[in-house]
CSV table of C-alpha atoms in Angstrom, one decimal:
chain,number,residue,atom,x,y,z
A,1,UNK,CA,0.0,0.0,0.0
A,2,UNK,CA,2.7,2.1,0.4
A,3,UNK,CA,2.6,4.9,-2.0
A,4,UNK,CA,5.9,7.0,-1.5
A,5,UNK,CA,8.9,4.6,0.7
A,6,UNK,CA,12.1,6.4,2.1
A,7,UNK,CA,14.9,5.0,3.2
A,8,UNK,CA,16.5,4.3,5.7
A,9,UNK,CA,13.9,6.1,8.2
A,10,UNK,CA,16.8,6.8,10.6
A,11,UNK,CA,20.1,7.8,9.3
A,12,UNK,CA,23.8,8.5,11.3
A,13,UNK,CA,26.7,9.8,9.7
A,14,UNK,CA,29.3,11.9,10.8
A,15,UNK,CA,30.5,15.6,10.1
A,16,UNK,CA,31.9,15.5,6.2
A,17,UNK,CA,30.9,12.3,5.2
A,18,UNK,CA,28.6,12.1,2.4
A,19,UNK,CA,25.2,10.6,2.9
A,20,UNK,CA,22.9,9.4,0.3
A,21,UNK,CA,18.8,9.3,1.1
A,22,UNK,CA,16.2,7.4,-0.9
A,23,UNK,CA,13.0,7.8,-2.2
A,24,UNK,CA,11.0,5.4,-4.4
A,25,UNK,CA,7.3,5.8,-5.5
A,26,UNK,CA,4.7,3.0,-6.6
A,27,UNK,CA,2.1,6.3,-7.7
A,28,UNK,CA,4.1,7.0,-11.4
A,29,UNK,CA,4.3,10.1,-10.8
A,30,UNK,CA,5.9,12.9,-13.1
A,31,UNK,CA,7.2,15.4,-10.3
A,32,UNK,CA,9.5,14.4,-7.0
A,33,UNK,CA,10.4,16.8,-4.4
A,34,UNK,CA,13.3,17.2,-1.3
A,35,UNK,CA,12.1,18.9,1.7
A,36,UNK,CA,14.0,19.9,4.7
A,37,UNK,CA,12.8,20.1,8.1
A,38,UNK,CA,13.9,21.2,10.9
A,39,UNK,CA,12.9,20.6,14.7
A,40,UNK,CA,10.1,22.8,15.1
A,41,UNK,CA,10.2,24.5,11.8
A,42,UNK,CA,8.7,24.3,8.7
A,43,UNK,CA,9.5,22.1,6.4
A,44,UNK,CA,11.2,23.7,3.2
A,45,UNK,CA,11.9,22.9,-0.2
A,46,UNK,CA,15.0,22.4,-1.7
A,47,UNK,CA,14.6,21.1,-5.1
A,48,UNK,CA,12.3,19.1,-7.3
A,49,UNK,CA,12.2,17.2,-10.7
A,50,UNK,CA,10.2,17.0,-13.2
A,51,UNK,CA,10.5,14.1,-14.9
A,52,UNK,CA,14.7,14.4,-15.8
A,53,UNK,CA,14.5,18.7,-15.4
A,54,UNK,CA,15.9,19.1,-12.3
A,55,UNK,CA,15.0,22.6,-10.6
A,56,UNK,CA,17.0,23.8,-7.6
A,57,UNK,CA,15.6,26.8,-5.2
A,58,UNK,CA,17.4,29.4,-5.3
A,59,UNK,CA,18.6,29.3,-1.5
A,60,UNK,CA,19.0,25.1,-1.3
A,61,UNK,CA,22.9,24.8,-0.9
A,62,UNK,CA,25.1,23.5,-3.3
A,63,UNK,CA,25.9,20.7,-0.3
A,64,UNK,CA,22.7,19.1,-1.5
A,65,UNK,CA,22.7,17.4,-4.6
A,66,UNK,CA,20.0,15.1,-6.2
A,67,UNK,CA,19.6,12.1,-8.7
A,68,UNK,CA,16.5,10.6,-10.4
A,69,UNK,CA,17.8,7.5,-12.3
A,70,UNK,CA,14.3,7.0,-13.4
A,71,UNK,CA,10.5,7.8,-12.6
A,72,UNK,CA,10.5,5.6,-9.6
A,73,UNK,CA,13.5,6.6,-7.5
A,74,UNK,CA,14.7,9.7,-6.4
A,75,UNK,CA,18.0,10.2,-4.4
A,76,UNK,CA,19.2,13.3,-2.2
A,77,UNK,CA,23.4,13.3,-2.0
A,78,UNK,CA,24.7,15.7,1.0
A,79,UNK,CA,28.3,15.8,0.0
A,80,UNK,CA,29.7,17.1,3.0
A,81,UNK,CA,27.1,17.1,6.2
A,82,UNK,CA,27.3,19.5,8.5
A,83,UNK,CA,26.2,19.5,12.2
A,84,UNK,CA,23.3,22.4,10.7
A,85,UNK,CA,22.1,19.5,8.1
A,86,UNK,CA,20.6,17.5,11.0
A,87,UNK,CA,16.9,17.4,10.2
A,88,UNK,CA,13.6,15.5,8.7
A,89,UNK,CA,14.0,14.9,5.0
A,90,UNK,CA,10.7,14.2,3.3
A,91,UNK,CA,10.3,13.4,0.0
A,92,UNK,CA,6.9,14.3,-1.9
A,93,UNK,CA,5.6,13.4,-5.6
A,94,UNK,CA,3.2,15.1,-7.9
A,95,UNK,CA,1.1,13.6,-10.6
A,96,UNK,CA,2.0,16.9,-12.6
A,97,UNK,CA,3.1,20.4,-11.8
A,98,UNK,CA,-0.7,21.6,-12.0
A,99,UNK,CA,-0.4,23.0,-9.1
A,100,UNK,CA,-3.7,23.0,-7.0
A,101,UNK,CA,-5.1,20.1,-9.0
A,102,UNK,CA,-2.3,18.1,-8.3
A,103,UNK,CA,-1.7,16.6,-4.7
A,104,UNK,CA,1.8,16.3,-3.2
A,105,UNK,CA,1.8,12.6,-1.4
A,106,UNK,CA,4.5,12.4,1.1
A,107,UNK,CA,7.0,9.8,2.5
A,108,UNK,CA,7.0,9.4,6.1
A,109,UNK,CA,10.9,11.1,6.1
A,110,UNK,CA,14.2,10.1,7.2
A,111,UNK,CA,15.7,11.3,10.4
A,112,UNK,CA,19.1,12.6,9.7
A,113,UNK,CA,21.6,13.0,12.5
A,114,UNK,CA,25.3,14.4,12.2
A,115,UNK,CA,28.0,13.2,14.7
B,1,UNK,CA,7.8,37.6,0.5
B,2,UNK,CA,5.4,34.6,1.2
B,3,UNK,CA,5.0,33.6,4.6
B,4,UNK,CA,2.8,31.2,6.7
B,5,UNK,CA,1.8,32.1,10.3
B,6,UNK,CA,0.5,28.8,13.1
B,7,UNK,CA,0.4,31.3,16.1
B,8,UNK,CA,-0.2,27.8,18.4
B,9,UNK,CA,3.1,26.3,18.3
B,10,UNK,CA,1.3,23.2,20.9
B,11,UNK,CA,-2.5,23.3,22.0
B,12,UNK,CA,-4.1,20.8,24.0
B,13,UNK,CA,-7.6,19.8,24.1
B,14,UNK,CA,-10.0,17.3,25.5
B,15,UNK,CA,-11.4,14.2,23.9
B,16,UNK,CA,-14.9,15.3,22.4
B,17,UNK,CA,-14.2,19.4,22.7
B,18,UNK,CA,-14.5,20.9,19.5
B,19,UNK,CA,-10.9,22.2,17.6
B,20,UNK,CA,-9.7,25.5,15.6
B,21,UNK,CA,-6.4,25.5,15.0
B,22,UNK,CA,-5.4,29.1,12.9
B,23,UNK,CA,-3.1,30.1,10.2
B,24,UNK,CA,-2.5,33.3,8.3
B,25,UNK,CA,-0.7,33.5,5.4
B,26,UNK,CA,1.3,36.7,4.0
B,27,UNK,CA,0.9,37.0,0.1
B,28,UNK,CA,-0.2,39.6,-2.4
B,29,UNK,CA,-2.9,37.6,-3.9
B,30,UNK,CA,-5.2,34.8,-2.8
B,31,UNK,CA,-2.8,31.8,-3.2
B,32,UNK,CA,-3.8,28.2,-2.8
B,33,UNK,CA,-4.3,27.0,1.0
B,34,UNK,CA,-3.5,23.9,2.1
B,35,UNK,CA,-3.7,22.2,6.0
B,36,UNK,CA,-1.7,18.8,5.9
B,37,UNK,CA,-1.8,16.2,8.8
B,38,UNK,CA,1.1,14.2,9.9
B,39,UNK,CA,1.4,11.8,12.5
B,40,UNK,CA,4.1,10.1,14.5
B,41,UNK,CA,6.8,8.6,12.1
B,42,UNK,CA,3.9,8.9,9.1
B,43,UNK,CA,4.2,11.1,6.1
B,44,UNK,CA,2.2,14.7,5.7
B,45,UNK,CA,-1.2,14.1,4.8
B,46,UNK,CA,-3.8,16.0,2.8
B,47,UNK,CA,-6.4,16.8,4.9
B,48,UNK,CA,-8.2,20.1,2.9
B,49,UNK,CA,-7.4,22.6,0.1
B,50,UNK,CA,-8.6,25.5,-0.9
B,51,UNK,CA,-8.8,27.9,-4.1
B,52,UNK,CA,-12.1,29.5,-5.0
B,53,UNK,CA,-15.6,29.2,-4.7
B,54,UNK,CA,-17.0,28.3,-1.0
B,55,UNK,CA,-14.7,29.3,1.4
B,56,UNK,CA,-15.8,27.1,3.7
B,57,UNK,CA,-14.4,23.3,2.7
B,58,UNK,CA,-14.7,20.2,3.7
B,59,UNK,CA,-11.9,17.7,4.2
B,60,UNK,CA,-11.4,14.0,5.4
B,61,UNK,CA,-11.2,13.2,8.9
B,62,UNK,CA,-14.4,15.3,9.9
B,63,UNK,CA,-12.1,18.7,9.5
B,64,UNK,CA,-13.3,21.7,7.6
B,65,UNK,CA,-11.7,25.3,7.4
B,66,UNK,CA,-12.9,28.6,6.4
B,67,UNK,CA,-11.1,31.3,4.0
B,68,UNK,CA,-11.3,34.7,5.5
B,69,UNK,CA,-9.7,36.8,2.9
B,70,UNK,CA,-10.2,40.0,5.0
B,71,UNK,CA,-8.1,38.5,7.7
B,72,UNK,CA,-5.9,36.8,5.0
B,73,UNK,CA,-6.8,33.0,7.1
B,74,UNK,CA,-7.5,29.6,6.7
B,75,UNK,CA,-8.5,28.2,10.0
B,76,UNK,CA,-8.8,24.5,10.8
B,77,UNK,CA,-11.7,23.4,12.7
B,78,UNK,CA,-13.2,20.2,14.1
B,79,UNK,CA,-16.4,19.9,16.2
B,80,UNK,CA,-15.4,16.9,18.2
B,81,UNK,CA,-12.1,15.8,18.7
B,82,UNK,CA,-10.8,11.8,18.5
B,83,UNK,CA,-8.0,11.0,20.5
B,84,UNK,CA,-6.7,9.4,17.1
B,85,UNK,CA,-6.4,13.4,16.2
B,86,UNK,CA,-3.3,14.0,18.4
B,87,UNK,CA,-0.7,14.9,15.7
B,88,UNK,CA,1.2,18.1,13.9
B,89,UNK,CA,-0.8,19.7,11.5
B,90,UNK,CA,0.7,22.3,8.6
B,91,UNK,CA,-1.0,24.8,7.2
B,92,UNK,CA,0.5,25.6,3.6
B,93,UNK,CA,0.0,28.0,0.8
B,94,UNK,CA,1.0,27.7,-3.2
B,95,UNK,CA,1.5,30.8,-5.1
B,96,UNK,CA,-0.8,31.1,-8.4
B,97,UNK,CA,1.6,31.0,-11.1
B,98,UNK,CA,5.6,30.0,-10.8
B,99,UNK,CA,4.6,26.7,-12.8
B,100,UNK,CA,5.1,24.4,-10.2
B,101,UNK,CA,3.3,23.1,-7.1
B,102,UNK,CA,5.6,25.1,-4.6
B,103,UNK,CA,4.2,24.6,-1.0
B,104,UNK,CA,5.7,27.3,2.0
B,105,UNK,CA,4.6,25.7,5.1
B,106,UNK,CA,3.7,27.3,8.5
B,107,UNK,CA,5.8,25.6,11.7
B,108,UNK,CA,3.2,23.6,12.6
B,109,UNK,CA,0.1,23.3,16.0
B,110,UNK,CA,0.9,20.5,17.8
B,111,UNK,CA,-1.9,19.2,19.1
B,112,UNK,CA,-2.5,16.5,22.1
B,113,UNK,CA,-5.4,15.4,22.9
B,114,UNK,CA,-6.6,14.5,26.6
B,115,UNK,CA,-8.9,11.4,27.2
């Protein structure tokens, strides 16, 4: 039943080494998206794809990097975590970018932690 | 620039009491208005959007929420509370055009709910 899977839920790595998240989805959708969340804070977006177009936000650091090898998975790369990176990342999809026609379904989010 | 306002960082309410949860939002025009649910270790979850037309919606879960554009909100209200309600709920806002679905999020009401 599950619609949008990240993995792992929990992930530790330590200051400067690179991480990798994943997210896969089962819905087919066109449009995957990062978020960022801090404790107690909004989440915020860093980038999304559509289909292969990758679009960055203007203020998402160049620390974060992204991959979609093909509709179903999307990675997020942090080349060099710092102790500031510590925070929920969810991952969303999109049918299209249609904006309020089209519903973002989110994955439950991995819990990054920086030693 | 676009912002989201959830004065109630936590509010705490009895089993059966009736909910409102508020959010303001910060734009030039009427944008899309989103509240999103998300339980413990679960994704965000639609609960209501809004765009035009009535301003008072319905959603699932037994929520609804009313557009005030004078007061620029999008409250969240329930008449009777589940304990199975106890979770963060975002309010969000998409601008009009920009072509994609971007979502700015508020910081979230924490809500608790007392047997």
């Amino acid at each position: 039943d599950a619609m949008v899977i990240q993995n792992p839920r929990y992930q530790v790595t330590q200051f400067g080494k690179p991480v990798t998240l994943s997210c896969s989805q089962t819905l087919n959708h066109n449009v995957m998206y990062w978020y960022q969340q801090k404790s107690s804070q909004a989440p915020k977006l860093l980038f999304h794809y559509y289909d292969k177009d990758f679009n960055n936000e203007a203020d998402t650091p160049d620390n974060f990097q992204s991959r979609r090898p093909n509709t179903s998975f999307c990675f997020l790369d942090i080349r060099s975590p710092g102790l500031g990176d510590a925070a929920m990342y969810l991952c969303a999809t999109s049918r299209d970018l249609a904006g309020f026609t089209d519903t973002q379904y989110f994955g439950p989010g991995t819990r990054l932690t920086v030693l | 620039a676009q912002s989201v306002t959830q004065p109630d960082i936590h509010i705490t309410v009895s089993e059966g009491a009736s909910l409102e949860l508020r959010c303001n939002y910060s734009y030039g025009a009427t944008p899309y208005l989103f509240w999103y649910v998300q339980s413990p270790g679960q994704g965000l979850q639609l609960l209501l959007k809004y765009f035009s037309g009535d301003t008072l919606v319905q959603g699932i879960k037994g929520f609804e929420a009313e557009f005030k554009r004078s007061q620029s909100s999008f409250n969240l209200r329930k008449p009777s509370v589940h304990w199975s309600d106890a979770a963060e709920y975002f309010c969000a806002v998409a601008p009009l055009s920009g072509g994609y679905n971007k979502l700015i999020f508020g910081a979230g009401t924490r809500l608790a709910v007392h047997p």
